[in-house]
């Protein structure tokens, strides 16, 4: 009889430990989904900068979805709709060689995506696109 009580107690302790891991694993999963969404957003904006006319990349500045053409509408098109209501802030920075870049760079596009995790605080994801002159 004592063995059964001991085994049941041990099983209950193991079961409680496993159940306590469930909330933290769900939080990590949600955090990973948010990061993947932010990465897809940043890469989509950079892909559209890459495929658009080079003349758009000649204007230095920092752009948000509220900015006017040419980058405001581009950023608005890429704003994700998250199933859990997560809000992302997107910023696109364009710099040209006169902005202290190396001489072989023609333009630099940098996307910053910010969001607030409920239990993780402010998050930042940054990706860049460098357009360089090739030596022939």
Tab-separated table of N, CA and C in Angstrom:
chain	number	residue	atom	x	y	z
A	1	UNK	N	0.817	-1.197	0.000
A	1	UNK	CA	0.000	0.000	0.000
A	1	UNK	C	0.864	1.265	0.000
A	2	UNK	N	1.949	1.243	0.723
A	2	UNK	CA	2.856	2.379	0.790
A	2	UNK	C	3.490	2.655	-0.573
A	3	UNK	N	3.778	1.595	-1.331
A	3	UNK	CA	4.378	1.760	-2.655
A	3	UNK	C	3.413	2.483	-3.597
A	4	UNK	N	2.131	2.171	-3.498
A	4	UNK	CA	1.129	2.795	-4.356
A	4	UNK	C	1.018	4.293	-4.046
A	5	UNK	N	1.017	4.660	-2.778
A	5	UNK	CA	0.940	6.071	-2.383
A	5	UNK	C	2.177	6.820	-2.866
A	6	UNK	N	3.345	6.189	-2.702
A	6	UNK	CA	4.588	6.810	-3.143
A	6	UNK	C	4.588	6.996	-4.670
A	7	UNK	N	4.169	5.994	-5.421
A	7	UNK	CA	4.125	6.074	-6.883
A	7	UNK	C	3.119	7.127	-7.339
A	8	UNK	N	1.967	7.194	-6.689
A	8	UNK	CA	0.955	8.185	-7.042
A	8	UNK	C	1.461	9.606	-6.757
A	9	UNK	N	2.155	9.775	-5.642
A	9	UNK	CA	2.716	11.086	-5.303
A	9	UNK	C	3.779	11.504	-6.311
A	10	UNK	N	4.641	10.587	-6.670
A	10	UNK	CA	5.678	10.871	-7.651
A	10	UNK	C	5.075	11.208	-9.009
A	11	UNK	N	4.060	10.459	-9.400
A	11	UNK	CA	3.376	10.728	-10.659
A	11	UNK	C	2.686	12.099	-10.645
A	12	UNK	N	2.079	12.452	-9.524
A	12	UNK	CA	1.426	13.759	-9.397
A	12	UNK	C	2.447	14.891	-9.488
A	13	UNK	N	3.607	14.729	-8.877
A	13	UNK	CA	4.645	15.767	-8.933
A	13	UNK	C	5.148	15.939	-10.360
A	14	UNK	N	5.414	14.849	-11.049
A	14	UNK	CA	5.883	14.914	-12.438
A	14	UNK	C	4.822	15.568	-13.318
A	15	UNK	N	3.567	15.204	-13.115
A	15	UNK	CA	2.485	15.768	-13.898
A	15	UNK	C	2.359	17.272	-13.662
A	16	UNK	N	2.512	17.727	-12.432
A	16	UNK	CA	2.419	19.153	-12.112
A	16	UNK	C	3.577	19.931	-12.742
A	17	UNK	N	4.776	19.341	-12.745
A	17	UNK	CA	5.925	20.001	-13.365
A	17	UNK	C	5.689	20.147	-14.872
A	18	UNK	N	5.176	19.109	-15.495
A	18	UNK	CA	4.909	19.177	-16.934
A	18	UNK	C	3.829	20.199	-17.260
A	19	UNK	N	2.805	20.282	-16.427
A	19	UNK	CA	1.747	21.273	-16.650
A	19	UNK	C	2.244	22.700	-16.444
A	20	UNK	N	3.218	22.880	-15.554
A	20	UNK	CA	3.738	24.232	-15.334
A	20	UNK	C	4.556	24.715	-16.532
A	21	UNK	N	5.043	23.811	-17.376
A	21	UNK	CA	5.791	24.205	-18.566
A	21	UNK	C	4.888	24.667	-19.702
A	22	UNK	N	3.634	24.299	-19.662
A	22	UNK	CA	2.716	24.616	-20.750
A	22	UNK	C	2.551	26.125	-20.989
A	23	UNK	N	2.298	26.949	-19.979
A	23	UNK	CA	2.142	28.387	-20.246
A	23	UNK	C	3.400	29.035	-20.832
A	24	UNK	N	4.564	28.660	-20.336
A	24	UNK	CA	5.787	29.270	-20.863
A	24	UNK	C	6.053	28.824	-22.301
A	25	UNK	N	5.704	27.601	-22.638
A	25	UNK	CA	5.896	27.161	-24.019
A	25	UNK	C	4.898	27.862	-24.951
A	26	UNK	N	3.678	28.101	-24.484
A	26	UNK	CA	2.716	28.846	-25.294
A	26	UNK	C	3.168	30.294	-25.498
A	27	UNK	N	3.746	30.894	-24.462
A	27	UNK	CA	4.270	32.254	-24.581
A	27	UNK	C	5.423	32.295	-25.586
A	28	UNK	N	6.327	31.331	-25.520
A	28	UNK	CA	7.452	31.284	-26.459
A	28	UNK	C	6.956	31.077	-27.886
A	29	UNK	N	5.932	30.270	-28.064
A	29	UNK	CA	5.357	30.047	-29.385
A	29	UNK	C	4.752	31.337	-29.944
A	30	UNK	N	4.010	32.048	-29.127
A	30	UNK	CA	3.400	33.313	-29.560
A	30	UNK	C	4.473	34.356	-29.883
A	31	UNK	N	5.518	34.404	-29.075
A	31	UNK	CA	6.610	35.343	-29.315
A	31	UNK	C	7.311	35.018	-30.641
A	32	UNK	N	7.491	33.742	-30.931
A	32	UNK	CA	8.082	33.328	-32.198
A	32	UNK	C	7.203	33.686	-33.385
A	33	UNK	N	5.890	33.555	-33.220
A	33	UNK	CA	4.960	33.944	-34.292
A	33	UNK	C	5.041	35.445	-34.574
A	34	UNK	N	5.135	36.243	-33.507
A	34	UNK	CA	5.241	37.694	-33.683
A	34	UNK	C	6.541	38.055	-34.395
A	35	UNK	N	7.631	37.398	-34.021
A	35	UNK	CA	8.923	37.676	-34.659
A	35	UNK	C	8.896	37.263	-36.137
A	36	UNK	N	8.283	36.128	-36.436
A	36	UNK	CA	8.177	35.683	-37.834
A	36	UNK	C	7.330	36.657	-38.650
A	37	UNK	N	6.266	37.185	-38.059
A	37	UNK	CA	5.419	38.172	-38.737
A	37	UNK	C	6.202	39.455	-39.000
A	38	UNK	N	6.995	39.897	-38.021
A	38	UNK	CA	7.807	41.105	-38.193
A	38	UNK	C	8.878	40.892	-39.266
A	39	UNK	N	9.475	39.712	-39.294
A	39	UNK	CA	10.484	39.415	-40.313
A	39	UNK	C	9.867	39.394	-41.707
A	40	UNK	N	8.689	38.792	-41.835
A	40	UNK	CA	8.005	38.775	-43.137
A	40	UNK	C	7.663	40.194	-43.583
A	41	UNK	N	7.262	41.025	-42.656
A	41	UNK	CA	6.960	42.426	-42.963
A	41	UNK	C	8.203	43.157	-43.468
A	42	UNK	N	9.307	43.022	-42.743
A	42	UNK	CA	10.549	43.698	-43.128
A	42	UNK	C	11.058	43.199	-44.477
A	43	UNK	N	11.036	41.908	-44.688
A	43	UNK	CA	11.533	41.355	-45.947
A	43	UNK	C	10.626	41.744	-47.121
A	44	UNK	N	9.334	41.836	-46.897
A	44	UNK	CA	8.417	42.269	-47.949
A	44	UNK	C	8.682	43.704	-48.382
A	45	UNK	N	8.936	44.572	-47.410
A	45	UNK	CA	9.234	45.973	-47.733
A	45	UNK	C	10.554	46.059	-48.497
A	46	UNK	N	11.577	45.334	-48.044
A	46	UNK	CA	12.868	45.371	-48.739
A	46	UNK	C	12.777	44.774	-50.140
A	47	UNK	N	11.968	43.731	-50.292
A	47	UNK	CA	11.798	43.133	-51.613
A	47	UNK	C	11.145	44.127	-52.575
A	48	UNK	N	10.185	44.864	-52.080
A	48	UNK	CA	9.536	45.859	-52.939
A	48	UNK	C	10.484	47.016	-53.260
A	49	UNK	N	11.351	47.387	-52.314
A	49	UNK	CA	12.372	48.405	-52.606
A	49	UNK	C	13.341	47.887	-53.663
A	50	UNK	N	13.701	46.625	-53.572
A	50	UNK	CA	14.639	46.024	-54.515
A	50	UNK	C	14.041	45.950	-55.920
A	51	UNK	N	12.765	45.645	-56.013
A	51	UNK	CA	12.150	45.444	-57.328
A	51	UNK	C	11.624	46.729	-57.952
A	52	UNK	N	11.571	47.798	-57.184
A	52	UNK	CA	11.064	49.066	-57.717
A	52	UNK	C	12.140	49.827	-58.457
A	53	UNK	N	11.794	50.976	-59.002
A	53	UNK	CA	12.786	51.781	-59.722
A	53	UNK	C	13.838	52.336	-58.763
A	54	UNK	N	15.072	52.388	-59.259
A	54	UNK	CA	16.180	52.879	-58.432
A	54	UNK	C	15.977	54.339	-58.039
A	55	UNK	N	15.280	55.085	-58.864
A	55	UNK	CA	15.074	56.512	-58.573
A	55	UNK	C	14.344	56.728	-57.250
A	56	UNK	N	13.535	55.747	-56.826
A	56	UNK	CA	12.855	55.882	-55.525
A	56	UNK	C	13.850	55.865	-54.377
A	57	UNK	N	14.969	55.181	-54.565
A	57	UNK	CA	15.954	55.054	-53.494
A	57	UNK	C	16.915	56.236	-53.439
A	58	UNK	N	16.675	57.261	-54.228
A	58	UNK	CA	17.547	58.426	-54.248
A	58	UNK	C	17.135	59.481	-53.224
A	59	UNK	N	16.025	59.273	-52.551
A	59	UNK	CA	15.552	60.288	-51.596
A	59	UNK	C	15.908	59.864	-50.178
A	60	UNK	N	16.870	60.588	-49.574
A	60	UNK	CA	17.249	60.308	-48.189
A	60	UNK	C	16.085	60.630	-47.268
A	61	UNK	N	15.989	59.888	-46.178
A	61	UNK	CA	14.974	60.207	-45.187
A	61	UNK	C	14.489	58.989	-44.452
A	62	UNK	N	13.615	59.235	-43.490
A	62	UNK	CA	12.981	58.192	-42.691
A	62	UNK	C	11.491	58.257	-42.985
A	63	UNK	N	10.917	57.113	-43.323
A	63	UNK	CA	9.528	57.053	-43.760
A	63	UNK	C	8.734	56.111	-42.866
A	64	UNK	N	7.467	56.460	-42.640
A	64	UNK	CA	6.533	55.636	-41.883
A	64	UNK	C	5.298	55.406	-42.760
A	65	UNK	N	4.362	54.552	-42.314
A	65	UNK	CA	3.140	54.367	-43.116
A	65	UNK	C	2.334	55.653	-43.311
A	66	UNK	N	2.528	56.646	-42.459
A	66	UNK	CA	1.801	57.910	-42.597
A	66	UNK	C	2.491	58.885	-43.536
A	67	UNK	N	3.711	58.544	-43.997
A	67	UNK	CA	4.428	59.407	-44.939
A	67	UNK	C	3.726	59.378	-46.287
A	68	UNK	N	4.005	60.386	-47.063
A	68	UNK	CA	3.439	60.426	-48.414
A	68	UNK	C	4.216	59.539	-49.367
A	69	UNK	N	3.900	59.647	-50.658
A	69	UNK	CA	4.601	58.858	-51.669
A	69	UNK	C	6.093	59.201	-51.673
A	70	UNK	N	6.966	58.332	-52.054
A	70	UNK	CA	6.689	57.018	-52.626
A	70	UNK	C	6.620	55.887	-51.595
A	71	UNK	N	7.052	56.146	-50.332
A	71	UNK	CA	7.184	55.024	-49.405
A	71	UNK	C	6.032	54.845	-48.431
A	72	UNK	N	5.255	55.884	-48.170
A	72	UNK	CA	4.116	55.736	-47.258
A	72	UNK	C	3.125	54.680	-47.724
A	73	UNK	N	2.649	54.757	-48.982
A	73	UNK	CA	1.724	53.725	-49.473
A	73	UNK	C	2.345	52.332	-49.503
A	74	UNK	N	3.649	52.256	-49.799
A	74	UNK	CA	4.340	50.965	-49.792
A	74	UNK	C	4.295	50.332	-48.405
A	75	UNK	N	4.568	51.129	-47.379
A	75	UNK	CA	4.559	50.615	-46.011
A	75	UNK	C	3.144	50.253	-45.561
A	76	UNK	N	2.145	51.017	-46.007
A	76	UNK	CA	0.761	50.707	-45.644
A	76	UNK	C	0.314	49.372	-46.230
A	77	UNK	N	0.769	49.061	-47.441
A	77	UNK	CA	0.400	47.786	-48.078
A	77	UNK	C	0.931	46.585	-47.313
A	78	UNK	N	2.044	46.771	-46.626
A	78	UNK	CA	2.684	45.644	-45.949
A	78	UNK	C	2.313	45.524	-44.472
A	79	UNK	N	1.416	46.355	-43.981
A	79	UNK	CA	1.045	46.271	-42.571
A	79	UNK	C	0.254	44.990	-42.323
A	80	UNK	N	0.738	44.136	-41.430
A	80	UNK	CA	0.067	42.857	-41.207
A	80	UNK	C	-1.165	43.000	-40.326
A	81	UNK	N	-2.068	42.071	-40.480
A	81	UNK	CA	-3.226	41.954	-39.591
A	81	UNK	C	-2.980	40.715	-38.756
A	82	UNK	N	-2.650	40.917	-37.498
A	82	UNK	CA	-2.326	39.808	-36.610
A	82	UNK	C	-3.594	39.239	-36.010
A	83	UNK	N	-3.644	37.932	-35.889
A	83	UNK	CA	-4.832	37.265	-35.340
A	83	UNK	C	-5.073	37.652	-33.884
A	84	UNK	N	-4.007	37.958	-33.154
A	84	UNK	CA	-4.162	38.303	-31.740
A	84	UNK	C	-4.104	39.810	-31.485
A	85	UNK	N	-4.177	40.608	-32.548
A	85	UNK	CA	-4.246	42.060	-32.384
A	85	UNK	C	-2.908	42.742	-32.155
A	86	UNK	N	-1.805	42.088	-32.429
A	86	UNK	CA	-0.493	42.701	-32.240
A	86	UNK	C	-0.316	43.853	-33.230
A	87	UNK	N	0.137	44.990	-32.727
A	87	UNK	CA	0.366	46.172	-33.547
A	87	UNK	C	1.867	46.311	-33.814
A	88	UNK	N	2.225	46.491	-35.079
A	88	UNK	CA	3.619	46.666	-35.476
A	88	UNK	C	3.828	48.097	-35.950
A	89	UNK	N	4.970	48.674	-35.612
A	89	UNK	CA	5.371	49.993	-36.104
A	89	UNK	C	6.512	49.775	-37.085
A	90	UNK	N	6.353	50.294	-38.297
A	90	UNK	CA	7.343	50.086	-39.346
A	90	UNK	C	7.974	51.419	-39.706
A	91	UNK	N	9.278	51.374	-39.912
A	91	UNK	CA	10.024	52.568	-40.294
A	91	UNK	C	11.029	52.162	-41.373
A	92	UNK	N	11.083	52.928	-42.441
A	92	UNK	CA	12.011	52.689	-43.539
A	92	UNK	C	12.955	53.874	-43.625
A	93	UNK	N	14.248	53.598	-43.580
A	93	UNK	CA	15.253	54.648	-43.693
A	93	UNK	C	16.021	54.429	-44.989
A	94	UNK	N	16.130	55.477	-45.797
A	94	UNK	CA	16.883	55.444	-47.045
A	94	UNK	C	18.078	56.378	-46.887
A	95	UNK	N	19.275	55.878	-47.210
A	95	UNK	CA	20.488	56.694	-47.145
A	95	UNK	C	21.263	56.529	-48.449
A	96	UNK	N	21.913	57.572	-48.852
A	96	UNK	CA	22.710	57.592	-50.080
A	96	UNK	C	24.167	57.866	-49.740
A	97	UNK	N	25.086	57.741	-50.712
A	97	UNK	CA	26.514	57.875	-50.422
A	97	UNK	C	26.893	59.160	-49.702
A	98	UNK	N	26.176	60.220	-49.914
A	98	UNK	CA	26.487	61.460	-49.222
A	98	UNK	C	26.214	61.393	-47.730
A	99	UNK	N	25.548	60.336	-47.278
A	99	UNK	CA	25.166	60.213	-45.868
A	99	UNK	C	26.211	59.437	-45.062
A	100	UNK	N	27.471	59.464	-45.503
A	100	UNK	CA	28.522	58.800	-44.754
A	100	UNK	C	28.665	57.325	-45.069
A	101	UNK	N	28.109	56.861	-46.175
A	101	UNK	CA	28.226	55.458	-46.570
A	101	UNK	C	29.533	55.248	-47.330
A	102	UNK	N	30.034	54.016	-47.388
A	102	UNK	CA	31.222	53.738	-48.204
A	102	UNK	C	30.973	54.125	-49.668
A	103	UNK	N	32.038	54.409	-50.384
A	103	UNK	CA	31.924	54.929	-51.756
A	103	UNK	C	31.311	53.935	-52.723
A	104	UNK	N	31.481	52.625	-52.488
A	104	UNK	CA	30.929	51.654	-53.442
A	104	UNK	C	29.430	51.427	-53.244
A	105	UNK	N	28.855	51.938	-52.168
A	105	UNK	CA	27.414	51.793	-51.952
A	105	UNK	C	26.661	52.894	-52.684
A	106	UNK	N	25.642	52.496	-53.420
A	106	UNK	CA	24.801	53.471	-54.115
A	106	UNK	C	23.624	53.895	-53.250
A	107	UNK	N	23.094	52.950	-52.477
A	107	UNK	CA	21.962	53.270	-51.595
A	107	UNK	C	21.872	52.216	-50.505
A	108	UNK	N	21.297	52.607	-49.405
A	108	UNK	CA	21.074	51.702	-48.280
A	108	UNK	C	19.633	51.883	-47.823
A	109	UNK	N	18.894	50.777	-47.782
A	109	UNK	CA	17.520	50.800	-47.262
A	109	UNK	C	17.502	49.963	-45.989
A	110	UNK	N	17.023	50.547	-44.900
A	110	UNK	CA	16.984	49.847	-43.616
A	110	UNK	C	15.550	49.885	-43.097
A	111	UNK	N	15.023	48.718	-42.752
A	111	UNK	CA	13.665	48.617	-42.212
A	111	UNK	C	13.765	48.255	-40.741
A	112	UNK	N	13.027	48.992	-39.920
A	112	UNK	CA	12.935	48.685	-38.490
A	112	UNK	C	11.471	48.385	-38.172
A	113	UNK	N	11.245	47.263	-37.514
A	113	UNK	CA	9.900	46.879	-37.095
A	113	UNK	C	9.924	46.789	-35.573
A	114	UNK	N	9.006	47.524	-34.939
A	114	UNK	CA	8.905	47.520	-33.471
A	114	UNK	C	7.525	47.006	-33.070
A	115	UNK	N	7.485	46.286	-31.945
A	115	UNK	CA	6.235	45.833	-31.364
A	115	UNK	C	6.459	45.560	-29.890
A	116	UNK	N	5.381	45.487	-29.134
A	116	UNK	CA	5.453	45.227	-27.693
A	116	UNK	C	4.882	43.854	-27.388
A	117	UNK	N	5.729	42.996	-26.839
A	117	UNK	CA	5.252	41.693	-26.374
A	117	UNK	C	4.556	41.886	-25.034
A	118	UNK	N	3.434	41.203	-24.801
A	118	UNK	CA	2.718	41.368	-23.530
A	118	UNK	C	3.587	41.062	-22.317
A	119	UNK	N	4.410	40.008	-22.386
A	119	UNK	CA	5.257	39.664	-21.245
A	119	UNK	C	6.739	39.842	-21.545
A	120	UNK	N	7.069	40.344	-22.726
A	120	UNK	CA	8.476	40.455	-23.097
A	120	UNK	C	8.961	41.872	-23.319
A	121	UNK	N	8.056	42.846	-23.238
A	121	UNK	CA	8.455	44.239	-23.422
A	121	UNK	C	8.653	44.607	-24.880
A	122	UNK	N	9.272	45.765	-25.124
A	122	UNK	CA	9.466	46.239	-26.497
A	122	UNK	C	10.456	45.360	-27.259
A	123	UNK	N	10.138	45.100	-28.516
A	123	UNK	CA	10.976	44.273	-29.388
A	123	UNK	C	11.345	45.088	-30.625
A	124	UNK	N	12.483	44.797	-31.213
A	124	UNK	CA	12.954	45.480	-32.414
A	124	UNK	C	13.573	44.464	-33.353
A	125	UNK	N	13.179	44.541	-34.616
A	125	UNK	CA	13.781	43.720	-35.666
A	125	UNK	C	14.248	44.680	-36.750
A	126	UNK	N	15.488	44.526	-37.201
A	126	UNK	CA	16.052	45.435	-38.190
A	126	UNK	C	16.693	44.627	-39.315
A	127	UNK	N	16.377	44.990	-40.549
A	127	UNK	CA	16.957	44.354	-41.735
A	127	UNK	C	17.376	45.452	-42.713
A	128	UNK	N	18.444	45.182	-43.476
A	128	UNK	CA	18.985	46.183	-44.402
A	128	UNK	C	19.141	45.608	-45.799
A	129	UNK	N	19.104	46.501	-46.761
A	129	UNK	CA	19.363	46.187	-48.159
A	129	UNK	C	20.423	47.171	-48.643
A	130	UNK	N	21.556	46.639	-49.086
A	130	UNK	CA	22.627	47.477	-49.605
A	130	UNK	C	22.700	47.317	-51.115
A	131	UNK	N	22.675	48.425	-51.826
A	131	UNK	CA	22.823	48.407	-53.277
A	131	UNK	C	24.202	48.984	-53.565
A	132	UNK	N	25.072	48.131	-54.119
A	132	UNK	CA	26.470	48.501	-54.291
A	132	UNK	C	26.869	48.542	-55.758
A	133	UNK	N	27.897	49.308	-56.038
A	133	UNK	CA	28.497	49.395	-57.374
A	133	UNK	C	29.444	48.219	-57.530
A	134	UNK	N	29.345	47.511	-58.632
A	134	UNK	CA	30.210	46.363	-58.896
A	134	UNK	C	31.450	46.829	-59.654
A	135	UNK	N	32.603	46.301	-59.259
A	135	UNK	CA	33.840	46.596	-59.988
A	135	UNK	C	33.915	45.710	-61.218
A	136	UNK	N	34.223	46.275	-62.351
A	136	UNK	CA	34.314	45.484	-63.588
A	136	UNK	C	35.733	45.316	-64.016
